[in-house]
Short mmCIF file of C-alpha atoms and ligand atoms in Angstrom, two decimals:
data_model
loop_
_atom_site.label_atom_id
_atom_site.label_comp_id
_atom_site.label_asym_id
_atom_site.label_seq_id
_atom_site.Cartn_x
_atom_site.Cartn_y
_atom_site.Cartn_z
CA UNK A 62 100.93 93.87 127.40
CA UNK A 63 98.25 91.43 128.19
CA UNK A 64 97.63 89.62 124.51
CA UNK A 65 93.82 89.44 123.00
CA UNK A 66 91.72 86.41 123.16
CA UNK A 67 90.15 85.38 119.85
CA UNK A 68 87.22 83.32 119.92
CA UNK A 69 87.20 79.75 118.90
CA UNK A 70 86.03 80.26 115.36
CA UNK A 71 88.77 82.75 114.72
CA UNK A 72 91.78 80.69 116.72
CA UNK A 73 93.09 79.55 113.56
CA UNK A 74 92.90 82.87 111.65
CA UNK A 75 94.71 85.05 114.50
CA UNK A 76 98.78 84.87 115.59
CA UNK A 77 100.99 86.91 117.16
CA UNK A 78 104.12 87.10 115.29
CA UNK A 79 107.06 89.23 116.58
CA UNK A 80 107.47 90.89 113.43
CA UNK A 81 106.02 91.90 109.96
CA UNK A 82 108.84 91.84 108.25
CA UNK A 83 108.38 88.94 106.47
CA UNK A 84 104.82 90.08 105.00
CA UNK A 85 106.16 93.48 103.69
CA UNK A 86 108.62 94.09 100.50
CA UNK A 87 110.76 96.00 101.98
CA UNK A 88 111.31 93.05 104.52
CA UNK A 89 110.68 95.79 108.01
CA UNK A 90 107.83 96.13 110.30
CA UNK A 91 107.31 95.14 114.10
CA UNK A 92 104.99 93.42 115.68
CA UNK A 93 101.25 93.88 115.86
CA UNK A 94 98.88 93.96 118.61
CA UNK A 95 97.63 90.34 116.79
CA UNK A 96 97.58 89.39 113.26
CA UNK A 97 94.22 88.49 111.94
CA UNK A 98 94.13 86.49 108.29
CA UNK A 99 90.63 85.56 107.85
CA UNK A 100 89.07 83.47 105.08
CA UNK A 101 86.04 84.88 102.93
CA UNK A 102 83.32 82.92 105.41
CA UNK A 103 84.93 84.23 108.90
CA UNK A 104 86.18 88.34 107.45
CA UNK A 105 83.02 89.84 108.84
CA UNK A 106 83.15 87.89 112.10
CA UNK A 107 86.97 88.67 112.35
CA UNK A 108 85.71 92.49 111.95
CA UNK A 109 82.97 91.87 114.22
CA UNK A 110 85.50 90.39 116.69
CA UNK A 111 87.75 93.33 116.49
CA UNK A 112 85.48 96.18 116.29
CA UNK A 113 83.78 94.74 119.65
CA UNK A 114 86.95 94.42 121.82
CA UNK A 115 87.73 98.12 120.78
CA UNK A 116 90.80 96.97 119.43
CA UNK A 117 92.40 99.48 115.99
CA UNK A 118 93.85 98.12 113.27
CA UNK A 119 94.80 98.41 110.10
CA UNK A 120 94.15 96.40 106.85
CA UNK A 121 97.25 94.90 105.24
CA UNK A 122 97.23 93.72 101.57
CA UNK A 123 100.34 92.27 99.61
CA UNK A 124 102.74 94.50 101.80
CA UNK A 125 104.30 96.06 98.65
CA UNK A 126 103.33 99.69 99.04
CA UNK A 127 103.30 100.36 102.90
CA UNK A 128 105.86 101.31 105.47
CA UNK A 129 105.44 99.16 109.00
CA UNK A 130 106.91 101.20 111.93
CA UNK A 131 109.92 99.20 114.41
CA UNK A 132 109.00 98.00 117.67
CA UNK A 133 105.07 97.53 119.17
CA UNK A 134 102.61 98.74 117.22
CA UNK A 135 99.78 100.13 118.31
CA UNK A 136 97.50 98.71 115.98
CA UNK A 137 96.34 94.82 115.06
CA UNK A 138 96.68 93.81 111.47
CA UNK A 139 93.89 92.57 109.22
CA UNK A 140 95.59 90.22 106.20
CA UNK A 141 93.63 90.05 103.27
CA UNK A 142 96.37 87.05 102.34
CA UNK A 143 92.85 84.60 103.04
CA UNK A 144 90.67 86.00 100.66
CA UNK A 145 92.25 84.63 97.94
CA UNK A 146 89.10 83.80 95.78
CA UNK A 147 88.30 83.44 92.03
CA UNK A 148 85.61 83.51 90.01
CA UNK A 149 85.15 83.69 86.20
CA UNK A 150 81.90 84.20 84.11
CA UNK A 151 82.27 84.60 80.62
CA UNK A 152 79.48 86.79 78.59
CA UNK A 153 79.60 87.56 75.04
CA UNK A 154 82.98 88.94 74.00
CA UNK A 155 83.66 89.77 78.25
CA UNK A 156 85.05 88.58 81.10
CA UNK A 157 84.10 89.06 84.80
CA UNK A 158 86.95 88.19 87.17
CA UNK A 159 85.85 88.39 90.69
CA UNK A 160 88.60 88.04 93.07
CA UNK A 161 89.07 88.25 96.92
CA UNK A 162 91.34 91.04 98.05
CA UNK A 163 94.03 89.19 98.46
CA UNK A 164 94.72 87.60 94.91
CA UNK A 165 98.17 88.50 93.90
CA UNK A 166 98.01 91.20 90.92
CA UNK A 167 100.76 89.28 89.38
CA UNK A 168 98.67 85.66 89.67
CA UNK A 169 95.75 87.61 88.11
CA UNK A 170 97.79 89.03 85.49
CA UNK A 171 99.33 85.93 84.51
CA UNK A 172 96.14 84.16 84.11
CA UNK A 173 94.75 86.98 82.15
CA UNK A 174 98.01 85.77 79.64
CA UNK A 175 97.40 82.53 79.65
CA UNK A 176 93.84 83.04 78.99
CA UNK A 177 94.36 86.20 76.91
CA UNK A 178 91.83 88.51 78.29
CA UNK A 179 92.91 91.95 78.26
CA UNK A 180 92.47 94.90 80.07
CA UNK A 181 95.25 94.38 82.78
CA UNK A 182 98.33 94.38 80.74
CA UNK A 183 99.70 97.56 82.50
CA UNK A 184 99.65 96.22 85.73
CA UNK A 185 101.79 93.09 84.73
CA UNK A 186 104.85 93.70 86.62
CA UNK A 187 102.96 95.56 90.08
CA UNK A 188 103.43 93.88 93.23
CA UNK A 189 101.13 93.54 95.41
CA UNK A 190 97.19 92.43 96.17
CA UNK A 191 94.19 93.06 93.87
CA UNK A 192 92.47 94.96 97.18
CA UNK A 193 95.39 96.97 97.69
CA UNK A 194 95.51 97.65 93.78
CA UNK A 195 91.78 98.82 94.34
CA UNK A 196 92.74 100.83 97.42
CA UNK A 197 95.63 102.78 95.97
CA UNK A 198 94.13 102.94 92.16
CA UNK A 199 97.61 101.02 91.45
CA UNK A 200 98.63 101.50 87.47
CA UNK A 201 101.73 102.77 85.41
CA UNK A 202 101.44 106.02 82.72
CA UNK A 203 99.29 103.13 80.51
CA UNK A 204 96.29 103.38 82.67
CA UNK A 205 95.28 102.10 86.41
CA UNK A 206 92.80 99.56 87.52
CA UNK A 207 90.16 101.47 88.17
CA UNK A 208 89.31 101.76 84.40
CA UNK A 209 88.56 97.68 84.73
CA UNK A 210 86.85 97.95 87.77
CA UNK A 211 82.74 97.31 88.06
CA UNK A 212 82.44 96.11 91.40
CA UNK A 213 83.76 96.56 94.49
CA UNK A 214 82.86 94.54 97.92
CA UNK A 215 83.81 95.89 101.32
CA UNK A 216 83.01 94.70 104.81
CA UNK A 217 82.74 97.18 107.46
CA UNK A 218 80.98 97.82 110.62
CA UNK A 219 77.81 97.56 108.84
CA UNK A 220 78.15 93.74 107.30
CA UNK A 221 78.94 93.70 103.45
CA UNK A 222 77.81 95.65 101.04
CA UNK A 223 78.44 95.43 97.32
CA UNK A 224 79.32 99.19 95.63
CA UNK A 225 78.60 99.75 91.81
CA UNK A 226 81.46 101.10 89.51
CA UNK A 227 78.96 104.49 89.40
CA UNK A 228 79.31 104.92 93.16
CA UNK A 229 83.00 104.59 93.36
CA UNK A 230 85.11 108.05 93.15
CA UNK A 231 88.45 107.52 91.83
CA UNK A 232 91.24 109.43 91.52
CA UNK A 233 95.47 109.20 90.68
CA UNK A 234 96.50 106.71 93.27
CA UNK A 235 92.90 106.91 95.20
CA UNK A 236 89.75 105.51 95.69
CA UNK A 237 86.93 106.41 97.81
CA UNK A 238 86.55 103.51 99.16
CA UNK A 239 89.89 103.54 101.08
CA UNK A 240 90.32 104.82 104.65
CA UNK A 241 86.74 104.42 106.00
CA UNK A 242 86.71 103.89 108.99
CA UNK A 243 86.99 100.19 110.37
CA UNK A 244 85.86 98.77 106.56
CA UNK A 245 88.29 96.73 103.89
CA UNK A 246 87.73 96.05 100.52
CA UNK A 247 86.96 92.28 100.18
CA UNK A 248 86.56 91.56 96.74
CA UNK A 249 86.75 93.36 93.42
CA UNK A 250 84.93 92.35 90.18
CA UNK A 251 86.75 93.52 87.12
CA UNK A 252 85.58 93.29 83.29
CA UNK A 253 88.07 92.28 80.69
CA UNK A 254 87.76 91.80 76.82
CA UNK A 255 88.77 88.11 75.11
CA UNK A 256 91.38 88.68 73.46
CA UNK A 257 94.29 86.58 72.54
CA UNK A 258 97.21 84.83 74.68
CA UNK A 259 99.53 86.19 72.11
CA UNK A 260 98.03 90.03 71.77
CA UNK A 261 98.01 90.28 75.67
CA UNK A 262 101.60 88.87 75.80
CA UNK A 263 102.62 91.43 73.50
CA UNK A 264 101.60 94.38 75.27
CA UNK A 265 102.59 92.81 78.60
CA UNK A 266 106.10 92.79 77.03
CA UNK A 267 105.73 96.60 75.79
CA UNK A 268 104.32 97.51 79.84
CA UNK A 269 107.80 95.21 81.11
CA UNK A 270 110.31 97.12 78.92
CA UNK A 271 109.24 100.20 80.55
CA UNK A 272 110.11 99.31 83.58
CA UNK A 273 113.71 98.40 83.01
CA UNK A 274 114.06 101.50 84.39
CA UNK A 275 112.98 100.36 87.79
CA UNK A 276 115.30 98.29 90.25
CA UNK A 277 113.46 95.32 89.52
CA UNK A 278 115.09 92.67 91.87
CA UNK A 279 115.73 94.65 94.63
CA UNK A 280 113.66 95.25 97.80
CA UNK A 281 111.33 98.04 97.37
CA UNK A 282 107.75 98.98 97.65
CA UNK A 283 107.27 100.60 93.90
CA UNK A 284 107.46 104.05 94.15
CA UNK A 285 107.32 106.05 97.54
CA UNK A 286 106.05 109.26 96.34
CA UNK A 287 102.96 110.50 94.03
CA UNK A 288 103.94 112.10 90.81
CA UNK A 289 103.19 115.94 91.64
CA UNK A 290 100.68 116.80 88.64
CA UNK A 291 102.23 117.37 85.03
CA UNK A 292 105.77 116.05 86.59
CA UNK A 293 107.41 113.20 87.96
CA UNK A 294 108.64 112.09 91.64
CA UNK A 295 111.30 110.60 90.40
CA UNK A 296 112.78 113.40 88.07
CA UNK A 297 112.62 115.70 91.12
CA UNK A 298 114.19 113.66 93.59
CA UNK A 299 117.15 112.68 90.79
CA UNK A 300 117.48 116.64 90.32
CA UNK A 301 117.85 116.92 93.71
CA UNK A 302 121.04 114.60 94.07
CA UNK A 303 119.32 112.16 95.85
CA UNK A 304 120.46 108.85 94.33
CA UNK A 305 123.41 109.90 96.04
CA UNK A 306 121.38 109.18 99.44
CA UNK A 307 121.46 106.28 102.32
CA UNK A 308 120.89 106.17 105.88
CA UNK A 309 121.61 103.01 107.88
CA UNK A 310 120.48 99.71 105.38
CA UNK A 311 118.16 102.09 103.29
CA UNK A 312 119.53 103.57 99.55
CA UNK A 313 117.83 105.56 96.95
CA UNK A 314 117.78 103.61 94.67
CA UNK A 315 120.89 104.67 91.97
CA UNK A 316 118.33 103.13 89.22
CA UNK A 317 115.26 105.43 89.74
CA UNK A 318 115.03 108.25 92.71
CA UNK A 319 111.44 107.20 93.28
CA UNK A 320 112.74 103.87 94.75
CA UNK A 321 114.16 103.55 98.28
CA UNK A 322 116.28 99.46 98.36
CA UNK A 323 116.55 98.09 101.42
CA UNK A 324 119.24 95.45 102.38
CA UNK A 325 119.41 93.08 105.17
CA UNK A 326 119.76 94.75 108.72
CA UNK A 327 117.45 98.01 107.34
CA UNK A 328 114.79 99.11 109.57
CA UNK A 329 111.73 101.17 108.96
CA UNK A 330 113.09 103.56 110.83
CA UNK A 331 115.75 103.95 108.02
CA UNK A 332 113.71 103.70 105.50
CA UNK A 333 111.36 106.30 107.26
CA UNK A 334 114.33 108.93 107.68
CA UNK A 335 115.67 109.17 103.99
CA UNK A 336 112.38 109.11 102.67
CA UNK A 337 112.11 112.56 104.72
CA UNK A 338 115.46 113.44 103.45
CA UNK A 339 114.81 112.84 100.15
CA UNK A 340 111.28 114.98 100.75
CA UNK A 341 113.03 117.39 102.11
CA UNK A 342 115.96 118.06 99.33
CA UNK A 343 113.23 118.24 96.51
CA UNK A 344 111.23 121.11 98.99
CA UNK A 345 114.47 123.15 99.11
CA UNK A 346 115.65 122.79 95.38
CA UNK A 347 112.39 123.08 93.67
CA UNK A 348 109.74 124.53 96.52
CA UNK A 349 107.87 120.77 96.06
CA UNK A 350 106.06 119.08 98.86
CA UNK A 351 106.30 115.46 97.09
CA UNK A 352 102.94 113.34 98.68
CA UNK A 353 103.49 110.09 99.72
CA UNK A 354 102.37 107.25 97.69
CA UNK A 355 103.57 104.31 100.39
CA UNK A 356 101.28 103.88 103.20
CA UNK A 357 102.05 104.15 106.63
CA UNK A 358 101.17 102.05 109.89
CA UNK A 359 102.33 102.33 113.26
CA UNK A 360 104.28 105.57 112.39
CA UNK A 361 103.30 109.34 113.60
CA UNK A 362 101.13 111.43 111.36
CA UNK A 363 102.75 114.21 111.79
CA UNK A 364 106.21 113.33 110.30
CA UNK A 365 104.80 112.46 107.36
CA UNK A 366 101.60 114.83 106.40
N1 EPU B 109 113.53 110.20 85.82
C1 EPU B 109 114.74 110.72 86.10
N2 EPU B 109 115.46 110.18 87.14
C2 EPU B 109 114.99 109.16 87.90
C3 EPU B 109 113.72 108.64 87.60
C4 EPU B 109 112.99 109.17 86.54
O1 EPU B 109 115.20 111.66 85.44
O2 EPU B 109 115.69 108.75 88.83
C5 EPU B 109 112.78 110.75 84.66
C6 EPU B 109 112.70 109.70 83.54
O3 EPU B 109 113.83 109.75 82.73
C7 EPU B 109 111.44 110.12 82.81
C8 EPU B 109 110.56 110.72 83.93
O4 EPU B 109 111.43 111.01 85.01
O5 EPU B 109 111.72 111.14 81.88
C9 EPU B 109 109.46 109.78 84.35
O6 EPU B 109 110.03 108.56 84.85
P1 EPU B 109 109.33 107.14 84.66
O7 EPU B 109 109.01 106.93 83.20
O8 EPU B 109 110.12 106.13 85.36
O9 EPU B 109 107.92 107.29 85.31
P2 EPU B 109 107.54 107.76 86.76
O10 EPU B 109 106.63 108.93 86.62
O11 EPU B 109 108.72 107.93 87.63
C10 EPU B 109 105.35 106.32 86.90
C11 EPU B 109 104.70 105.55 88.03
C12 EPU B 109 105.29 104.16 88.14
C13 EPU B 109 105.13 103.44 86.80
C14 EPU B 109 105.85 104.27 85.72
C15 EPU B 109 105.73 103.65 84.32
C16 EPU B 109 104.08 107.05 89.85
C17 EPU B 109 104.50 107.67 91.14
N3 EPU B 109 104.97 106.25 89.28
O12 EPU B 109 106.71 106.50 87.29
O13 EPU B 109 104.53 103.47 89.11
O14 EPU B 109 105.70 102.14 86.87
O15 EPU B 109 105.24 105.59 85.67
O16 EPU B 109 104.41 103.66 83.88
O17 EPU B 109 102.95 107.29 89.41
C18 EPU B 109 104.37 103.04 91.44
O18 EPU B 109 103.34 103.72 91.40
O19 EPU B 109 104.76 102.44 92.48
C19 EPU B 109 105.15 102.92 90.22
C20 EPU B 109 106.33 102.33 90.19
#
């Protein structure tokens, strides 16, 4: 396979690494036609650059919620790792956080502690990017992050453009912004209310005792499946015996059914395979074709739809 040129601007933005493992949670993933991790002044010649040599890819945010096939991909790899702006304005009683995709939820939420502005307490405790939070409508039962949300900047084939809270459809675990063609999200504005450190620690602690639940500590990528409506993934997949489940270095988790572990030596291929086991018990006990919440790149669309 004959490797892509970047152009000089981009050289220091674009690698070639043999594997993605390293940039996902559950610690799988092969490697990419080219990995490209701009910075906020080169992301729309980066998607310039790859748009005009024809080249797909994908966009990938904290790697916490997304399944990267073994092997060659057939796809390049857009980090948002490089946008990793902030920027605060303070008005009245609110706050306006603006932050590159690819802030760390848990850096934002632990200023917002610090700080005490609230309005983000239930997603203390998610992994992952504040553009892939956006992208997935990440949250808990609490609420999700659309509910903070004003702004929302993508890049796309057209250049940037800035979309008002108004024009953004949301939904559990979507956003309408997500999967258009050849755009990412490249910043998100979100308004919180000045609170106190202490108030905001409080409820962060009440949003962390919930998930003692979860196999914190272990490496996952949050839950795999979407709650079906008015029930829950995990319930289903317990009822279905499989916590009892493994295939090669992948385990359901024993903690929570909604939680695949994977240990050292697991491939996505394993981790691929007893999520479609696990799928497939809950269809045959309870008639329930559980939707993927994890996101998938480099594997076939048909094993998974
Ligand atoms: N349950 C079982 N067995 C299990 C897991 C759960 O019986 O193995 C039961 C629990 O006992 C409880 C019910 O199922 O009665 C719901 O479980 P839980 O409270 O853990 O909530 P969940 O619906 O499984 C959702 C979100 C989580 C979020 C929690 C807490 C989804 C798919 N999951 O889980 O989000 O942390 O609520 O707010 O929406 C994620 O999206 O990645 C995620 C981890």
């Amino acid at each position: 396979m004959s490797r892509l040129s970047a152009p000089d601007r981009l050289s220091d933005a674009v690698s070639f690494p043999g594997s993605t493992a390293p940039l996902t949670t559950w610690g799988v993933g092969g490697a990419p036609k080219c990995l490209v991790t701009p910075g906020m002044a080169d992301i729309a010649e980066a998607l310039c650059w790859l748009i005009g040599e024809g080249v797909a890819f994908e966009v990938l945010g904290g790697g916490s919620n997304v399944l990267i096939a073994d092997g060659e991909l057939p796809v390049a790899l857009l980090a948002t790792g490089g946008l990793d702006m902030m920027e605060v304005s303070l008005y009245g009683e609110k706050i306006a956080i603006t932050c590159g995709a690819g802030v760390k939820l848990r850096s934002l939420a632990a200023l917002c502690a610090k700080s005490g502005w609230s309005g983000l307490e239930f997603v203390s405790g998610i992994p992952g990017s504040v553009g892939g939070a956006a992208a997935g409508n990440s949250g808990t039962r609490r609420g999700a992050i659309n509910e903070a949300v004003t702004r929302i900047q993508t890049a796309g084939p057209d250049g940037l453009r800035v979309w008002e809270a108004n024009e953004i459809a949301w939904g559990y675990r979507s956003c309408s912004l997500a999967g258009r063609p050849n755009t990412l999200i490249t910043s998100v504005t979100l308004e919180l209310a000045v609170s106190t450190a202490d108030a905001v620690r409080a409820r962060v602690r009440e949003v962390a005792a919930e998930r003692a639940a979860q196999p914190l500590g272990k490496n996952t990528a949050g839950c795999v499946f979407k709650n079906p409506p008015g029930d829950s993934a995990g319930r289903l997949l317990d009822m279905s015996g499989c916590k009892e489940l493994s295939i090669g270095g992948a385990r359901v988790s024993p903690k929570h059914a909604n939680f695949i572990e994977s240990a050292a030596g697991a491939t996505a291929d394993d981790i691929l395979s007893l999520s479609l086991l696990c799928r497939r018990r809950v269809h045959e006990v309870f008639g329930i074709k559980l939707a993927y919440e994890v996101k998938f790149i480099g594997i076939d669309e048909h094993l998974i739809v």
